Amino acid sequence: AGPILGRVFAGAVRAGRRARVETAIGRAAVSIPSVAVEVVLRALGPLEGRTVVVLGAGETSALAVRAFLARGAAPPVVINRTLEHAEVLAARFGARALPLDRLASCPEDADVIVASTGAPHPLLSADAVRRVLPGRAGRPLAIVDMGIPRDVDPAVRDLAGVCYFDLDDL
């Protein structure tokens, strides 16, 4: 690299090492699911005993399950279009698996819904959430939509008692 460029590289490595040691740069959330957990914590408070429903069974959903469990949430319910895929993910974490047709009833019991699928359109409508809100007795519901395109109708943001976050919020 030559003497000048060699000193520049060495200085950059020293600066990076110093930044990691002297600042909190390496302690922050490093994935979208871990950021989702932090956002939900701010919205709902502690996750101990909270019911989490995970919509999707891919790698992002697995990271979300791991992140929520690490912060004290109860083993989640995993819902997927293909029940077998939901069962595989659920088995990894001691969770329950449900088929997609059970999604509409989940917001009544859930404290958190995390969605990350490859669906071409929203799977959870604002009307479905609106229908179950009276049965929630005023308990807040956090919905995190990590899907591209969106898995949850963004109109849920306007429903009383619902804290909705999408990728833009995260």
Short mmCIF file of C-alpha atoms in Angstrom, two decimals:
data_model
loop_
_atom_site.label_atom_id
_atom_site.label_comp_id
_atom_site.label_asym_id
_atom_site.label_seq_id
_atom_site.Cartn_x
_atom_site.Cartn_y
_atom_site.Cartn_z
CA ALA A 1 0.00 0.00 0.00
CA GLY A 2 2.96 2.28 0.48
CA PRO A 3 4.02 4.27 3.54
CA ILE A 4 1.39 7.01 3.34
CA LEU A 5 -1.59 4.78 2.60
CA GLY A 6 -0.32 2.27 5.19
CA ARG A 7 -0.42 4.97 7.90
CA VAL A 8 -3.92 6.01 6.79
CA PHE A 9 -5.19 2.40 7.05
CA ALA A 10 -3.54 1.88 10.45
CA GLY A 11 -5.07 5.13 11.71
CA ALA A 12 -8.51 4.09 10.46
CA VAL A 13 -8.25 0.74 12.25
CA ARG A 14 -7.16 2.47 15.48
CA ALA A 15 -10.03 4.96 15.20
CA GLY A 16 -12.56 2.16 14.66
CA ARG A 17 -11.23 0.18 17.61
CA ARG A 18 -11.31 3.27 19.81
CA ALA A 19 -14.88 4.10 18.74
CA ARG A 20 -16.05 0.60 19.70
CA VAL A 21 -14.31 0.72 23.08
CA GLU A 22 -15.16 4.28 24.11
CA THR A 23 -18.71 4.64 22.77
CA ALA A 24 -21.95 2.63 22.72
CA ILE A 25 -21.72 2.13 18.96
CA GLY A 26 -21.66 -1.67 19.20
CA ARG A 27 -24.38 -1.98 21.81
CA ALA A 28 -27.34 -0.81 19.74
CA ALA A 29 -29.87 -3.04 18.04
CA VAL A 30 -28.41 -4.57 14.91
CA SER A 31 -31.42 -6.04 13.12
CA ILE A 32 -34.89 -4.86 12.16
CA PRO A 33 -36.51 -7.41 14.54
CA SER A 34 -34.36 -6.22 17.45
CA VAL A 35 -35.35 -2.62 16.67
CA ALA A 36 -38.97 -3.79 16.57
CA VAL A 37 -38.62 -5.17 20.09
CA GLU A 38 -37.23 -1.86 21.33
CA VAL A 39 -40.12 0.07 19.73
CA VAL A 40 -42.67 -2.28 21.29
CA LEU A 41 -40.98 -1.95 24.69
CA ARG A 42 -41.36 1.83 24.47
CA ALA A 43 -45.02 1.48 23.46
CA LEU A 44 -46.15 -1.24 25.88
CA GLY A 45 -43.54 -1.49 28.59
CA PRO A 46 -42.08 -4.80 29.81
CA LEU A 47 -42.78 -7.86 27.67
CA GLU A 48 -42.88 -10.44 30.47
CA GLY A 49 -45.95 -12.59 29.96
CA ARG A 50 -47.06 -10.70 26.85
CA THR A 51 -48.60 -12.67 24.00
CA VAL A 52 -46.82 -12.24 20.67
CA VAL A 53 -48.23 -13.40 17.35
CA VAL A 54 -45.69 -13.73 14.54
CA LEU A 55 -47.10 -13.69 11.03
CA GLY A 56 -44.65 -15.43 8.72
CA ALA A 57 -42.15 -18.25 9.14
CA GLY A 58 -39.04 -17.01 7.35
CA GLU A 59 -35.69 -15.92 8.72
CA THR A 60 -36.89 -12.43 9.71
CA SER A 61 -39.74 -14.01 11.66
CA ALA A 62 -37.26 -16.36 13.37
CA LEU A 63 -35.12 -13.37 14.37
CA ALA A 64 -38.23 -11.64 15.72
CA VAL A 65 -39.20 -14.68 17.78
CA ARG A 66 -35.69 -14.89 19.21
CA ALA A 67 -35.62 -11.15 20.01
CA PHE A 68 -39.01 -11.14 21.74
CA LEU A 69 -38.20 -14.24 23.78
CA ALA A 70 -34.88 -12.72 24.84
CA ARG A 71 -36.79 -9.75 26.28
CA GLY A 72 -39.18 -11.93 28.30
CA ALA A 73 -42.19 -12.39 26.04
CA ALA A 74 -44.15 -15.63 26.33
CA PRO A 75 -43.51 -18.24 23.60
CA PRO A 76 -45.27 -16.80 20.56
CA VAL A 77 -47.93 -18.03 18.22
CA VAL A 78 -46.57 -18.47 14.69
CA ILE A 79 -49.02 -18.10 11.81
CA ASN A 80 -48.11 -18.84 8.23
CA ARG A 81 -49.82 -19.58 4.93
CA THR A 82 -48.17 -22.99 5.00
CA LEU A 83 -48.91 -24.55 8.39
CA GLU A 84 -45.94 -26.93 8.11
CA HIS A 85 -43.55 -23.97 7.88
CA ALA A 86 -45.18 -22.39 10.93
CA GLU A 87 -44.80 -25.66 12.81
CA VAL A 88 -41.09 -25.87 11.99
CA LEU A 89 -40.43 -22.37 13.29
CA ALA A 90 -42.66 -22.89 16.33
CA ALA A 91 -40.87 -26.12 17.23
CA ARG A 92 -37.50 -24.31 17.28
CA PHE A 93 -38.72 -22.01 20.05
CA GLY A 94 -41.38 -23.97 21.94
CA ALA A 95 -44.13 -21.91 20.35
CA ARG A 96 -47.55 -22.73 18.91
CA ALA A 97 -48.34 -22.82 15.20
CA LEU A 98 -51.63 -21.86 13.59
CA PRO A 99 -52.85 -21.75 9.99
CA LEU A 100 -53.37 -18.41 8.24
CA ASP A 101 -57.17 -18.65 8.46
CA ARG A 102 -56.87 -18.11 12.25
CA LEU A 103 -55.21 -14.71 11.81
CA ALA A 104 -58.41 -12.65 12.00
CA SER A 105 -59.12 -13.84 15.56
CA CYS A 106 -55.56 -13.37 16.89
CA PRO A 107 -55.67 -9.62 17.60
CA GLU A 108 -58.20 -10.22 20.38
CA ASP A 109 -55.74 -12.20 22.53
CA ALA A 110 -52.42 -10.81 21.32
CA ASP A 111 -50.44 -7.99 22.90
CA VAL A 112 -48.07 -7.78 19.93
CA ILE A 113 -48.43 -8.79 16.28
CA VAL A 114 -45.26 -8.94 14.21
CA ALA A 115 -45.71 -9.44 10.48
CA SER A 116 -43.02 -10.43 8.01
CA THR A 117 -44.22 -12.36 4.99
CA GLY A 118 -43.70 -12.30 1.26
CA ALA A 119 -47.39 -11.78 0.55
CA PRO A 120 -48.16 -9.41 -2.33
CA HIS A 121 -50.96 -7.69 -0.36
CA PRO A 122 -51.91 -6.98 3.27
CA LEU A 123 -53.01 -10.07 5.19
CA LEU A 124 -54.39 -8.28 8.26
CA SER A 125 -57.04 -5.68 7.52
CA ALA A 126 -58.04 -2.69 9.60
CA ASP A 127 -61.60 -4.08 9.68
CA ALA A 128 -60.41 -7.36 11.21
CA VAL A 129 -58.55 -5.47 13.94
CA ARG A 130 -61.49 -3.08 14.48
CA ARG A 131 -63.87 -6.03 15.00
CA VAL A 132 -61.80 -7.50 17.87
CA LEU A 133 -60.98 -4.27 19.70
CA PRO A 134 -64.14 -4.28 21.86
CA GLY A 135 -63.18 -7.73 23.21
CA ARG A 136 -59.75 -6.45 24.28
CA ALA A 137 -61.19 -4.42 27.19
CA GLY A 138 -58.96 -1.45 26.40
CA ARG A 139 -55.65 -3.36 26.36
CA PRO A 140 -53.26 -1.76 23.87
CA LEU A 141 -52.17 -3.73 20.83
CA ALA A 142 -48.78 -3.20 19.19
CA ILE A 143 -48.52 -4.15 15.52
CA VAL A 144 -45.14 -4.20 13.78
CA ASP A 145 -45.23 -4.63 10.02
CA MET A 146 -41.84 -5.61 8.63
CA GLY A 147 -43.23 -6.83 5.30
CA ILE A 148 -42.39 -5.46 1.88
CA PRO A 149 -44.98 -4.88 0.58
CA ARG A 150 -46.94 -4.30 3.77
CA ASP A 151 -48.58 -7.25 5.52
CA VAL A 152 -50.91 -5.10 7.61
CA ASP A 153 -53.32 -2.45 6.36
CA PRO A 154 -51.72 0.86 7.42
CA ALA A 155 -55.21 2.14 8.35
CA VAL A 156 -54.82 0.25 11.66
CA ARG A 157 -52.64 3.22 12.71
CA ASP A 158 -55.85 5.26 13.12
CA LEU A 159 -57.57 2.78 15.45
CA ALA A 160 -57.79 3.71 19.13
CA GLY A 161 -55.69 1.39 21.27
CA VAL A 162 -53.43 0.27 18.41
CA CYS A 163 -49.74 1.21 18.18
CA TYR A 164 -48.74 0.53 14.58
CA PHE A 165 -45.16 0.56 13.34
CA ASP A 166 -43.92 -0.16 9.83
CA LEU A 167 -40.42 -0.23 8.36
CA ASP A 168 -40.40 3.54 8.01
CA ASP A 169 -40.99 3.86 11.77
CA LEU A 170 -38.31 1.31 12.57
#
